PDB file of C-alpha atoms in Angstrom:
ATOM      1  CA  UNK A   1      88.081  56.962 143.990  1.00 66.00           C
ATOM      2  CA  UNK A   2      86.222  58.367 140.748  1.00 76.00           C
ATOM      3  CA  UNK A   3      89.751  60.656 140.088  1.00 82.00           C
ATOM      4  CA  UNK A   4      91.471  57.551 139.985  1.00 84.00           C
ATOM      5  CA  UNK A   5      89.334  56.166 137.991  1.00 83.00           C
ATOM      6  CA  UNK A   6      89.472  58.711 135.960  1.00 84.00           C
ATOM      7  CA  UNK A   7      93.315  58.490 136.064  1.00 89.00           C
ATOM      8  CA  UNK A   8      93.723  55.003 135.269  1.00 85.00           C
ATOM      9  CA  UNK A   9      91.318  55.518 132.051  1.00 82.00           C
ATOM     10  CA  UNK A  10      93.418  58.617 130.867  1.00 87.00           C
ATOM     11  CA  UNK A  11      96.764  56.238 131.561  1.00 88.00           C
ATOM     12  CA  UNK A  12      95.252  53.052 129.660  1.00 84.00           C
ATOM     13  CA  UNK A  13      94.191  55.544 126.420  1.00 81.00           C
ATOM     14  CA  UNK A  14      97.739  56.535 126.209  1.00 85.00           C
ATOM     15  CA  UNK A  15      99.101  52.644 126.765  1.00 83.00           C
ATOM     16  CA  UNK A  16      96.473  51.722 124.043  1.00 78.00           C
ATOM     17  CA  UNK A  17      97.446  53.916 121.688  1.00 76.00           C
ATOM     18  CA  UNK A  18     101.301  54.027 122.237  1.00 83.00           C
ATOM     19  CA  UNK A  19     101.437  50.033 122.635  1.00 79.00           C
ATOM     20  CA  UNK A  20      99.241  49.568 119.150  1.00 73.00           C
ATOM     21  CA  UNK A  21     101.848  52.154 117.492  1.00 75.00           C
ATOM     22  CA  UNK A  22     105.073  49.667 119.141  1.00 80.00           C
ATOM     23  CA  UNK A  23     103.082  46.969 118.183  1.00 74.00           C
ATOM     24  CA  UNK A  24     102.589  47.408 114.372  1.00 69.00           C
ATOM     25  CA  UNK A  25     106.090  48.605 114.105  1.00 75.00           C
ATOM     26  CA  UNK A  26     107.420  45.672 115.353  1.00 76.00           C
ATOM     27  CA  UNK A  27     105.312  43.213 113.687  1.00 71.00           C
ATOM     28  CA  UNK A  28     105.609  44.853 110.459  1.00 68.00           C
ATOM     29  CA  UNK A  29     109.130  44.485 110.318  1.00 76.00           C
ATOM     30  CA  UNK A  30     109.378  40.667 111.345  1.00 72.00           C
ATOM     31  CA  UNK A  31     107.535  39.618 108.986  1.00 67.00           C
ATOM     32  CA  UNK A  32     109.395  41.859 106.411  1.00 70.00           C
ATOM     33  CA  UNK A  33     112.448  39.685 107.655  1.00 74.00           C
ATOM     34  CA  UNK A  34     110.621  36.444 107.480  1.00 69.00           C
ATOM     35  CA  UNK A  35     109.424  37.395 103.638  1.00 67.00           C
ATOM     36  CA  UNK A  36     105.817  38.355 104.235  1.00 59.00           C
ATOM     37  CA  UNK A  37     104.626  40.257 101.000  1.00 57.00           C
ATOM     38  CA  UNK A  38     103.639  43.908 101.725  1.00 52.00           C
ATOM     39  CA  UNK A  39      99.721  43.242 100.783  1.00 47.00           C
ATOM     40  CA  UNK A  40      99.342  40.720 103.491  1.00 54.00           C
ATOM     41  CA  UNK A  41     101.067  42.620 106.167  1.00 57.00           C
ATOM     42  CA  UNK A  42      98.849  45.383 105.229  1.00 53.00           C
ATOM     43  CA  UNK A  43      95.527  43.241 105.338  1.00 51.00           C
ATOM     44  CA  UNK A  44      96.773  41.693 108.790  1.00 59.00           C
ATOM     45  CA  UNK A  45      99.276  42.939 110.854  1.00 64.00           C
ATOM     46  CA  UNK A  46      98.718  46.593 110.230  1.00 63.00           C
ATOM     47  CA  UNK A  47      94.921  45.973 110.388  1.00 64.00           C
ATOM     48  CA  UNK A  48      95.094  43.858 113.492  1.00 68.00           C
ATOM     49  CA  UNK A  49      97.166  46.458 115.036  1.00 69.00           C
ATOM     50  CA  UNK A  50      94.608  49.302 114.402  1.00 70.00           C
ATOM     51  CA  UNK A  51      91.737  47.095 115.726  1.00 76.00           C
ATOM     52  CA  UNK A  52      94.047  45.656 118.793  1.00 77.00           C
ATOM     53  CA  UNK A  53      92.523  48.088 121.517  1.00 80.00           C
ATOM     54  CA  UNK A  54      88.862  46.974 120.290  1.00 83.00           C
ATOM     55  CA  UNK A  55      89.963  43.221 120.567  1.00 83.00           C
ATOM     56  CA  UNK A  56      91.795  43.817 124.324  1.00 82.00           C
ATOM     57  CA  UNK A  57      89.163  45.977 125.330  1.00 83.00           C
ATOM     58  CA  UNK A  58      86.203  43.731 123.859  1.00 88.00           C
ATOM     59  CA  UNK A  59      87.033  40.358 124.885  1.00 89.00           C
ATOM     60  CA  UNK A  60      88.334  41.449 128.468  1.00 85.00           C
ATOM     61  CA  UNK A  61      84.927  42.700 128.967  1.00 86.00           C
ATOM     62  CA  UNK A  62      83.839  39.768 127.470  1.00 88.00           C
ATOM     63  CA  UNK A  63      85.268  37.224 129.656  1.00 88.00           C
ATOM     64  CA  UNK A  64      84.200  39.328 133.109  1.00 85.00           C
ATOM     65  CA  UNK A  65      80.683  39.481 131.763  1.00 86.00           C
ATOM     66  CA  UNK A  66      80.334  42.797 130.568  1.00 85.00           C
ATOM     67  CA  UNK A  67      78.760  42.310 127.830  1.00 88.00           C
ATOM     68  CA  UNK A  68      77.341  45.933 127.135  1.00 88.00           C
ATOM     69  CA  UNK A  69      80.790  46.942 127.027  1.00 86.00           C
ATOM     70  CA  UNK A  70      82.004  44.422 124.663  1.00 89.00           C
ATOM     71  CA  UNK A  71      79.603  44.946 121.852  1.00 92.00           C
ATOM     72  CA  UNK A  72      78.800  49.337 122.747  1.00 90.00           C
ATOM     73  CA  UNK A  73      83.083  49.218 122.247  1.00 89.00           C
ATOM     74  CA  UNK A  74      82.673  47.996 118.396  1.00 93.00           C
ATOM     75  CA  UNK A  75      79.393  49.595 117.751  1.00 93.00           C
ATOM     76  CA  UNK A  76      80.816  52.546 119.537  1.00 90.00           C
ATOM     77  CA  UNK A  77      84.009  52.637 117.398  1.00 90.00           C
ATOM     78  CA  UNK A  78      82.639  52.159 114.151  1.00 93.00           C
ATOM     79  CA  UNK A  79      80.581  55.156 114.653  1.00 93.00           C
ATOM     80  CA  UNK A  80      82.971  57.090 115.845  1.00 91.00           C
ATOM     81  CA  UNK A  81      85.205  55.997 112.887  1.00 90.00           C
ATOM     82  CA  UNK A  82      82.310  56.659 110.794  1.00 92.00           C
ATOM     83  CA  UNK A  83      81.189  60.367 112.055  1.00 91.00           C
ATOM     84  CA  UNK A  84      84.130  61.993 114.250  1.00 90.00           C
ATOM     85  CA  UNK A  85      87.120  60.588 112.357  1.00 89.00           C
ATOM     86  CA  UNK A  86      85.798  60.180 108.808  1.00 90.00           C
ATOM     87  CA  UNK A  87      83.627  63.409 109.027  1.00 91.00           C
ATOM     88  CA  UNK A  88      86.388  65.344 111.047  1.00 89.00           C
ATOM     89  CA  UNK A  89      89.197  64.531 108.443  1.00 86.00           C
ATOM     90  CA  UNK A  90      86.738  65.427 105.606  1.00 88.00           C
ATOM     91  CA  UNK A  91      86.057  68.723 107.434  1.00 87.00           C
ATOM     92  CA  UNK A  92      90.014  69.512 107.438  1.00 82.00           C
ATOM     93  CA  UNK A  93      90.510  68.191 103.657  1.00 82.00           C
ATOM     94  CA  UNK A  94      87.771  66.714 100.925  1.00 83.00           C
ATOM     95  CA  UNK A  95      88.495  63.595 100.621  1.00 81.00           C
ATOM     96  CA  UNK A  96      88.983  61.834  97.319  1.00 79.00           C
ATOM     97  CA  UNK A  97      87.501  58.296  97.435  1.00 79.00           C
ATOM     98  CA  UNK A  98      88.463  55.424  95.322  1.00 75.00           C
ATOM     99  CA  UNK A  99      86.262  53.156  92.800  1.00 76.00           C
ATOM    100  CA  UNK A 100      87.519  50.064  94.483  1.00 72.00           C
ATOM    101  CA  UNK A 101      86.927  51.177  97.969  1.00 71.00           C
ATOM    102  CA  UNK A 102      83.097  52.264  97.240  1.00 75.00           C
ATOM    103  CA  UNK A 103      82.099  48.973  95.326  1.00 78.00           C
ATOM    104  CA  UNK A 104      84.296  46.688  97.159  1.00 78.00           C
ATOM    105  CA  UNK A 105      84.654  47.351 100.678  1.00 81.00           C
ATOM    106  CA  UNK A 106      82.241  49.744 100.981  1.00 86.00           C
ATOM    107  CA  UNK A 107      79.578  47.131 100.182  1.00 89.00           C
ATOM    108  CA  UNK A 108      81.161  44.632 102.353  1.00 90.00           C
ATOM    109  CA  UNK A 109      80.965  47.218 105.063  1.00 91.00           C
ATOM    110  CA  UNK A 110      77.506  47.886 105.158  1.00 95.00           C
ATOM    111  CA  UNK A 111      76.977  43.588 104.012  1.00 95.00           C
ATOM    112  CA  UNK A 112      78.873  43.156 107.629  1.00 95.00           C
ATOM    113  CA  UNK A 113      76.918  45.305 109.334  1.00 96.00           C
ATOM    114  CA  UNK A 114      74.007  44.126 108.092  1.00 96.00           C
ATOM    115  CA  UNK A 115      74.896  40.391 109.126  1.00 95.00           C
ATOM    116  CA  UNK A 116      75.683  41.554 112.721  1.00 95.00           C
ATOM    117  CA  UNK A 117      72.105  43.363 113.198  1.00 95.00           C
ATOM    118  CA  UNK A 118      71.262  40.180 112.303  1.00 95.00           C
ATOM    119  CA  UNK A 119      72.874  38.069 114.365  1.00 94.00           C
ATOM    120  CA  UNK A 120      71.769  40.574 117.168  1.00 93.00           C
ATOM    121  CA  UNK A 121      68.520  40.435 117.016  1.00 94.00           C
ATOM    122  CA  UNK A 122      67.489  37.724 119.147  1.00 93.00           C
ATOM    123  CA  UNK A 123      69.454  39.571 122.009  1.00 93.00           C
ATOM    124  CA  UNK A 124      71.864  37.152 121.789  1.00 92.00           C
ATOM    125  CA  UNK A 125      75.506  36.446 119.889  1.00 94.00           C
ATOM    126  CA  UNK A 126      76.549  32.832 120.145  1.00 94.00           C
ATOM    127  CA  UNK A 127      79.674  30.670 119.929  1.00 94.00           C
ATOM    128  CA  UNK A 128      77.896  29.535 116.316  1.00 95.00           C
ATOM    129  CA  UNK A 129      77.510  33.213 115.058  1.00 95.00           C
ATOM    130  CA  UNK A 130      80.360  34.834 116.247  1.00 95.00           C
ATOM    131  CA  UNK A 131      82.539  31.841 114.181  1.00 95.00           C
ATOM    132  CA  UNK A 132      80.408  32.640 111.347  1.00 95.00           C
ATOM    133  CA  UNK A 133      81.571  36.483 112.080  1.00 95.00           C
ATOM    134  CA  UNK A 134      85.296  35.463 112.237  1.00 94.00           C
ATOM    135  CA  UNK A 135      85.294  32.977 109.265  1.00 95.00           C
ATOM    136  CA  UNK A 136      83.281  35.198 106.800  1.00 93.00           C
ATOM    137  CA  UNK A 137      86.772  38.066 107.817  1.00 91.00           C
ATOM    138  CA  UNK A 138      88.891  35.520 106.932  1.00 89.00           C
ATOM    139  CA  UNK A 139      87.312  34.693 103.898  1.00 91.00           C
ATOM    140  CA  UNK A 140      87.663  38.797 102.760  1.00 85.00           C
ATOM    141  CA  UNK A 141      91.455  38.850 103.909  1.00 82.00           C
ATOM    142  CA  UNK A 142      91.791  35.935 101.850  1.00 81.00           C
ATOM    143  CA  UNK A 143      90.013  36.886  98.501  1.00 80.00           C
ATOM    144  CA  UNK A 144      91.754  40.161  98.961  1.00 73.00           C
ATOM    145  CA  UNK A 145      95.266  38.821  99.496  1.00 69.00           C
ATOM    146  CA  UNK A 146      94.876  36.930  96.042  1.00 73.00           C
ATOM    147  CA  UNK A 147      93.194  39.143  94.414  1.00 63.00           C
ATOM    148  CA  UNK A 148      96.049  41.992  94.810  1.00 55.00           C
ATOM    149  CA  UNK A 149      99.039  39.671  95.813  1.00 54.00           C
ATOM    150  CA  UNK A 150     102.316  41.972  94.731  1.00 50.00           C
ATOM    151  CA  UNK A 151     104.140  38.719  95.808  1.00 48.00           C
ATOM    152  CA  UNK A 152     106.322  37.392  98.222  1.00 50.00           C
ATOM    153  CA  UNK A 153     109.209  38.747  99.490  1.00 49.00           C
ATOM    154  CA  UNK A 154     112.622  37.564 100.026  1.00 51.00           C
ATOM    155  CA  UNK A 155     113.223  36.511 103.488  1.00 50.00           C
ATOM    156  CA  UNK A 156     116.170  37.867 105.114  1.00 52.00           C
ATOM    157  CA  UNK A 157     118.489  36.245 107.366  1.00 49.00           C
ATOM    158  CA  UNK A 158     118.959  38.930 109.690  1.00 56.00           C
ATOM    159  CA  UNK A 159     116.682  39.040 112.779  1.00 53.00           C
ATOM    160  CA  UNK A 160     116.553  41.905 115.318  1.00 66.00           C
ATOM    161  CA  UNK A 161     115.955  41.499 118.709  1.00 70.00           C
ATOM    162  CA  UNK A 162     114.072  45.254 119.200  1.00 79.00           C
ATOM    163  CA  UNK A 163     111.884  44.688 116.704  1.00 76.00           C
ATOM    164  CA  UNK A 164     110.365  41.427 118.839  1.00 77.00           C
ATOM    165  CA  UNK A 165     110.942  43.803 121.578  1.00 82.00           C
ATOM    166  CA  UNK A 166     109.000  46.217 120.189  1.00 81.00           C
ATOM    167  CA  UNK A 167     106.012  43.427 119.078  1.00 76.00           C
ATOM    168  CA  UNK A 168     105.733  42.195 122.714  1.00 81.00           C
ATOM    169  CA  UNK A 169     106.018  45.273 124.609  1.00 85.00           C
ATOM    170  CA  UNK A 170     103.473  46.827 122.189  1.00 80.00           C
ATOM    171  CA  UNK A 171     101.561  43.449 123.092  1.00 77.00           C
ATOM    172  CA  UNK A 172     101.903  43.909 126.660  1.00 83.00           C
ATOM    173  CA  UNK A 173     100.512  47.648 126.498  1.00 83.00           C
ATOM    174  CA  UNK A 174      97.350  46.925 124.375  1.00 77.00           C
ATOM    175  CA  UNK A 175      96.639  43.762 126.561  1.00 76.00           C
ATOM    176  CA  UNK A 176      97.603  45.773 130.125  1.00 83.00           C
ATOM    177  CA  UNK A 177      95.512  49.228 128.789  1.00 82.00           C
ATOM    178  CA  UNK A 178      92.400  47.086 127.666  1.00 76.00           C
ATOM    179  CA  UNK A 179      91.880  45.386 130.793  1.00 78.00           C
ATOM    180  CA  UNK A 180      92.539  48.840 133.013  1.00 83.00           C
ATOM    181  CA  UNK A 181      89.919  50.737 131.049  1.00 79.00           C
ATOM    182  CA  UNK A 182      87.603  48.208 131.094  1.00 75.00           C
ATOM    183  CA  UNK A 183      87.577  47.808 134.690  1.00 79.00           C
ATOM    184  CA  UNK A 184      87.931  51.993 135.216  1.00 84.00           C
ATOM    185  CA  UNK A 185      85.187  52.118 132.946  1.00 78.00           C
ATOM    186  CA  UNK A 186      82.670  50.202 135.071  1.00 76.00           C
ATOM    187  CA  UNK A 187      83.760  51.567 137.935  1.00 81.00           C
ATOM    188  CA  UNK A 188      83.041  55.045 136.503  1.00 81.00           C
ATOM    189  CA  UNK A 189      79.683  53.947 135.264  1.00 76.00           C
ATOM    190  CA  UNK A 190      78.493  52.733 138.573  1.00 76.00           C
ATOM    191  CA  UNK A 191      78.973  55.478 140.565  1.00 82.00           C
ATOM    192  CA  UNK A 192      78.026  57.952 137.945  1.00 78.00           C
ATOM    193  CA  UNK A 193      75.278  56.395 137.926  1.00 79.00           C
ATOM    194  CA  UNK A 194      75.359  55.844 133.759  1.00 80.00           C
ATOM    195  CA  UNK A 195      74.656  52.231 132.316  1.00 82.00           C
ATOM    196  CA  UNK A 196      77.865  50.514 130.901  1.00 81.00           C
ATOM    197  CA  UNK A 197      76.322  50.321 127.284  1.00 86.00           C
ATOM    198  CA  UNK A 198      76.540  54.633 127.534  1.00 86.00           C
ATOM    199  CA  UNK A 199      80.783  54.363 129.189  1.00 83.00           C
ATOM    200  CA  UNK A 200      81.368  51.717 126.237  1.00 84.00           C
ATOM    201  CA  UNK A 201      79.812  53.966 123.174  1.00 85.00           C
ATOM    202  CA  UNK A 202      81.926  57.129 124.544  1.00 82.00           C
ATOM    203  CA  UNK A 203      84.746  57.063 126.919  1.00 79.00           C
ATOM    204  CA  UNK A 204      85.693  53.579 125.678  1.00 82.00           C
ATOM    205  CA  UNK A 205      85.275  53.698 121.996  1.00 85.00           C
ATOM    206  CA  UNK A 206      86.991  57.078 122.249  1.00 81.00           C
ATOM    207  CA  UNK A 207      90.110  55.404 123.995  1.00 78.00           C
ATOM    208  CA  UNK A 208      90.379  52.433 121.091  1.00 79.00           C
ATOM    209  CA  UNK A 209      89.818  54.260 117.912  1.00 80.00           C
ATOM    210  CA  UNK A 210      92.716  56.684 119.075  1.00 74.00           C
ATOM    211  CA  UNK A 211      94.781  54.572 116.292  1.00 73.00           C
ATOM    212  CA  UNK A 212      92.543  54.796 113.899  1.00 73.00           C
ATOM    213  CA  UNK A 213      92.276  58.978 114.407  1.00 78.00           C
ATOM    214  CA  UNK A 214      95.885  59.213 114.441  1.00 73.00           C
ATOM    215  CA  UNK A 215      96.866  57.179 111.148  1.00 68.00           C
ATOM    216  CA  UNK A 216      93.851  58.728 109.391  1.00 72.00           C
ATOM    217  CA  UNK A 217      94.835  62.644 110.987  1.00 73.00           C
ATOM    218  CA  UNK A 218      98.555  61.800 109.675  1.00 68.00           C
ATOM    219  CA  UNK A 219      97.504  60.307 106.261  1.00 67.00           C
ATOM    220  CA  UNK A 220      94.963  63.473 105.723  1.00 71.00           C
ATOM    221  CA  UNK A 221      97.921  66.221 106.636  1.00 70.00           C
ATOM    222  CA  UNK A 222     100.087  64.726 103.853  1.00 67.00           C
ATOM    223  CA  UNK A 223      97.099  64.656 101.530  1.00 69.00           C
ATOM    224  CA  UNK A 224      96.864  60.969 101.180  1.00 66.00           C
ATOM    225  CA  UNK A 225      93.580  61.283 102.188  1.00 64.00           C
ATOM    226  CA  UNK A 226      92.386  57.892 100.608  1.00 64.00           C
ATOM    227  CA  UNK A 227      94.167  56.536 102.999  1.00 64.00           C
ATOM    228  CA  UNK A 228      92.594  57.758 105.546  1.00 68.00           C
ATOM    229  CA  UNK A 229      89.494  56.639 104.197  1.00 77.00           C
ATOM    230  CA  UNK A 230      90.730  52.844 103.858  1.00 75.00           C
ATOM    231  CA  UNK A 231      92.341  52.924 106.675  1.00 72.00           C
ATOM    232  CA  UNK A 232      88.676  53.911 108.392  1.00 82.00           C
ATOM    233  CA  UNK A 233      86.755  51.160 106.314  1.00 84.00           C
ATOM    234  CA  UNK A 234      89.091  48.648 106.700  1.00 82.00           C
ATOM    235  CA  UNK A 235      88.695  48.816 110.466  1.00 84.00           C
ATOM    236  CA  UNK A 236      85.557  48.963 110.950  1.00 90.00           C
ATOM    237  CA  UNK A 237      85.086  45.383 109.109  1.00 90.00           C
ATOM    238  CA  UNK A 238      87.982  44.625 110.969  1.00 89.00           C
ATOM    239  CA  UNK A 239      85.820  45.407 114.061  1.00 91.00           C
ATOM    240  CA  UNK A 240      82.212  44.296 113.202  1.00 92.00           C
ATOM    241  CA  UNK A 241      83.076  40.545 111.441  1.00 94.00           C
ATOM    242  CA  UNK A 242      86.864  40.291 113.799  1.00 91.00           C
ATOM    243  CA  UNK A 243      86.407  41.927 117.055  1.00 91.00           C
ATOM    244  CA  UNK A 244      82.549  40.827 117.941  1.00 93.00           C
ATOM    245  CA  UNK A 245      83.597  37.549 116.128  1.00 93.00           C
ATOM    246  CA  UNK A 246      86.489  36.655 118.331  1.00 92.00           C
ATOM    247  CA  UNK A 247      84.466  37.862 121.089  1.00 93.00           C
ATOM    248  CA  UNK A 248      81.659  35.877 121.475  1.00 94.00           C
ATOM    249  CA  UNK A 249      83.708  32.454 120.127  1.00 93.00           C
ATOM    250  CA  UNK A 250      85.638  32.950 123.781  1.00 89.00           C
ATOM    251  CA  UNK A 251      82.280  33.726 125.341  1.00 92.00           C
ATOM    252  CA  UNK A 252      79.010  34.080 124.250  1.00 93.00           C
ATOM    253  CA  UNK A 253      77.499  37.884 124.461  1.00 93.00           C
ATOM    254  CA  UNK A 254      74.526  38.957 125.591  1.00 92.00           C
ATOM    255  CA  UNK A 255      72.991  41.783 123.420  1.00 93.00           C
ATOM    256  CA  UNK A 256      70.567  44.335 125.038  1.00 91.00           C
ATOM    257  CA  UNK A 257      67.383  46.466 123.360  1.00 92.00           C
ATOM    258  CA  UNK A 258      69.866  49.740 123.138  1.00 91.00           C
ATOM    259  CA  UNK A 259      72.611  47.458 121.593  1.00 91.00           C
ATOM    260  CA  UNK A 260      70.665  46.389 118.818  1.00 94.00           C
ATOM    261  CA  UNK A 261      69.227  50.103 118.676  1.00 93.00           C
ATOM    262  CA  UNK A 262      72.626  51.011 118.550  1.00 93.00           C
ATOM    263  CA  UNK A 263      73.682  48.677 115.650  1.00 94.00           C
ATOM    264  CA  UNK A 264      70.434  49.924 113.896  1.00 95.00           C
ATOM    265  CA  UNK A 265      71.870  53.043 114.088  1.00 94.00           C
ATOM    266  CA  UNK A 266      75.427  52.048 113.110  1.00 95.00           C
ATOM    267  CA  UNK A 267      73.865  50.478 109.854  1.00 96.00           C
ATOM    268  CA  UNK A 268      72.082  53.821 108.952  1.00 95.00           C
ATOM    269  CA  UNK A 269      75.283  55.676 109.401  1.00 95.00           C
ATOM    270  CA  UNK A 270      77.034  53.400 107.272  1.00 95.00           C
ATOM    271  CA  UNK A 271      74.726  53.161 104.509  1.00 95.00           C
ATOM    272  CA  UNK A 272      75.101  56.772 104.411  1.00 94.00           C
ATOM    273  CA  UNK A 273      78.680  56.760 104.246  1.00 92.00           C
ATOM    274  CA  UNK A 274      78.797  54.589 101.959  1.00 91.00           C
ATOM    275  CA  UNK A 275      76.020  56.833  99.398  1.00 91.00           C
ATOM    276  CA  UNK A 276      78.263  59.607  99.914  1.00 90.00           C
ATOM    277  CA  UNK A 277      81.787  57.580  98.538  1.00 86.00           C
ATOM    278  CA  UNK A 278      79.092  57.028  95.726  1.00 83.00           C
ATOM    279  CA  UNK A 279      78.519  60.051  94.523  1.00 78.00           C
ATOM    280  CA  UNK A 280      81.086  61.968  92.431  1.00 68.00           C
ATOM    281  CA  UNK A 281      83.247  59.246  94.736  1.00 73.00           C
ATOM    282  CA  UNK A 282      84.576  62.027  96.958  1.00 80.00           C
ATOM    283  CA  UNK A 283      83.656  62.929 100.164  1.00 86.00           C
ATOM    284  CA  UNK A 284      83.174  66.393 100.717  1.00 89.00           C
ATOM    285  CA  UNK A 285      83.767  69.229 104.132  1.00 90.00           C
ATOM    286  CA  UNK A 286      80.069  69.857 103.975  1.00 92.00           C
ATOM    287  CA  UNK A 287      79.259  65.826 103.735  1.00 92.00           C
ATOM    288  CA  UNK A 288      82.323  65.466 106.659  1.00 91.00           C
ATOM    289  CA  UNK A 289      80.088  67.864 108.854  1.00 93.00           C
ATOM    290  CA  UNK A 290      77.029  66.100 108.232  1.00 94.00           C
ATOM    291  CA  UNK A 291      78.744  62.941 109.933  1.00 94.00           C
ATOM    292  CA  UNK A 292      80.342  64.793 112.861  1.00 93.00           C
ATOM    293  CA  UNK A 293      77.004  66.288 113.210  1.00 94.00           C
ATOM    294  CA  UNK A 294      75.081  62.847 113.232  1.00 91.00           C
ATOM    295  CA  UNK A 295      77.591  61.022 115.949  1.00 89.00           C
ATOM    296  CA  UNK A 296      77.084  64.077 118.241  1.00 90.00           C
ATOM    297  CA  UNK A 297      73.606  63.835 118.175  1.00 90.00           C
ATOM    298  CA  UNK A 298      73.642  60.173 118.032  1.00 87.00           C
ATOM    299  CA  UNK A 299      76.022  60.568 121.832  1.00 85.00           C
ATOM    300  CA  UNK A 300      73.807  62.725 122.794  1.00 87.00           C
ATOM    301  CA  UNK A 301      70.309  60.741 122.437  1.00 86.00           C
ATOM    302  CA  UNK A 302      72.217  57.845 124.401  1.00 82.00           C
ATOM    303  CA  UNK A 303      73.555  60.423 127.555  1.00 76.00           C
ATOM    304  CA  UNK A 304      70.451  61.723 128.018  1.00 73.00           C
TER     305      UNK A 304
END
């Protein structure tokens, strides 16, 4: 039963990642055809379809009850985003990091972060605070969105079927993959004997930030590495304020000692992120190993 397990988690990675990639495709280019400016699509659908494993994976595990799996998927992924995928790109390329990014969104990073420790605290994330999680997103897409508005686009009149193909199959995959590795996952953690909080921060963070590591992997190898950088950042608010948010407005979450340990943790790693955009705003192979270094050791404290 475990190599089925094992099976189905290896099969809903690959839906994950190949329905996300369908899905922003498709999404992207209706609302091209319905006259969506390029900024917004970038601050939404693109976004959204990065972050769409965390949300299938998170809220399915949300509404079965599995709530170590819900919130060790986001704190999971941003670290991973954080260490493996931020310090691994940095390791193949230094990465040039933008003004803007560092003083904008790198402070509303670690500000997010900071409010979800917060909200975790008392072990608990309600209806109440995961709103305040979801509206205080919406309030940075929107203050972006006019703040760097290129303008609207003309609409088209021609509308493709395969493109709406492509959005609901893409959909279908992200929703279908999420709910199989959720339930491999706990399967897998039972009779390994693990706790779910450890299967979430590893084999299921792994599985949904596989969009994230391929845009930024593709973005780095053409030297756009800022990018991959923004790409990164952008998720991980996506994850911390949308994600969690969405989550626990379907269904309150439960948040255990490790989970805030784990957030405590994220924080720290994204503070020091966030100093090392600062200085001489690049971020450099030696600075990318420190990171890669810092989420082994930081899977490695929660296996043993």
């Amino acid at each position: 039963m475990v190599l089925f397990d094992v099976l189905y988690v290896v099969v809903a990675v690959v839906a994950l990642w190949f329905g996300a990639d369908q899905f922003v495709t498709g999404a992207s280019r209706v609302a091209r055809r319905l006259g969506v400016p390029g900024l917004v699509i970038g601050l939404t659908v693109v976004a959204f379809g990065t972050s769409a494993p965390e949300f299938a994976v998170t809220i399915d595990a949300a509404l079965a009850g599995q709530s170590d799996i819900s919130v060790a998927n986001v704190v999971g992924s941003n670290i991973l985003n954080l260490g493996f995928i931020l310090g691994g790109v940095a390791l193949v390329r230094a990465m040039a990091i933008s003004r803007t990014l560092v003083r904008r969104d790198g402070l509303l990073l670690v500000a997010s972060t900071v409010l979800l420790l917060v909200v975790a605290l008392d072990g608990r994330l309600s209806a109440v605070e995961g709103g305040l999680l979801f509206a205080s997103l919406l309030a940075y897409l929107v203050a972006l969105a006019r703040a760097g508005s290129d303008g609207a686009a003309t609409a088209t009149d021609q509308f493709h079927a395969p493109d709406v193909g492509r959005l609901l199959v893409g959909l279908a995959l992200v929703v279908g993959g999420g709910h199989l590795l959720v339930v491999s996952a706990v399967d897998i953690a039972r009779v390994a004997g693990v706790s779910e909080w450890v299967i979430g921060l590893t084999i299921v963070a792994a599985g949904t930030s596989l969009p994230e590591f391929v845009t930024s992997l593709a973005a780095a190898r053409a030297g756009r590495t800022g990018i991959s950088a923004g790409n990164l950042v952008g998720s991980c608010i996506f994850n911390a304020l949308g994600v969690l948010g969405l989550a626990a407005l379907v269904n309150p979450l439960t948040v255990s000692p490790v989970g805030v340990e784990g957030t405590a943790w994220l924080l720290g790693t994204t503070v020091l992120v966030v100093v090392l955009f600062y200085t001489e705003e690049t971020l450099s192979r030696i600075e990318g190993g420190l990171l890669v270094a810092l989420n082994a050791a930081n899977w490695l404290l929660n296996l043993l």
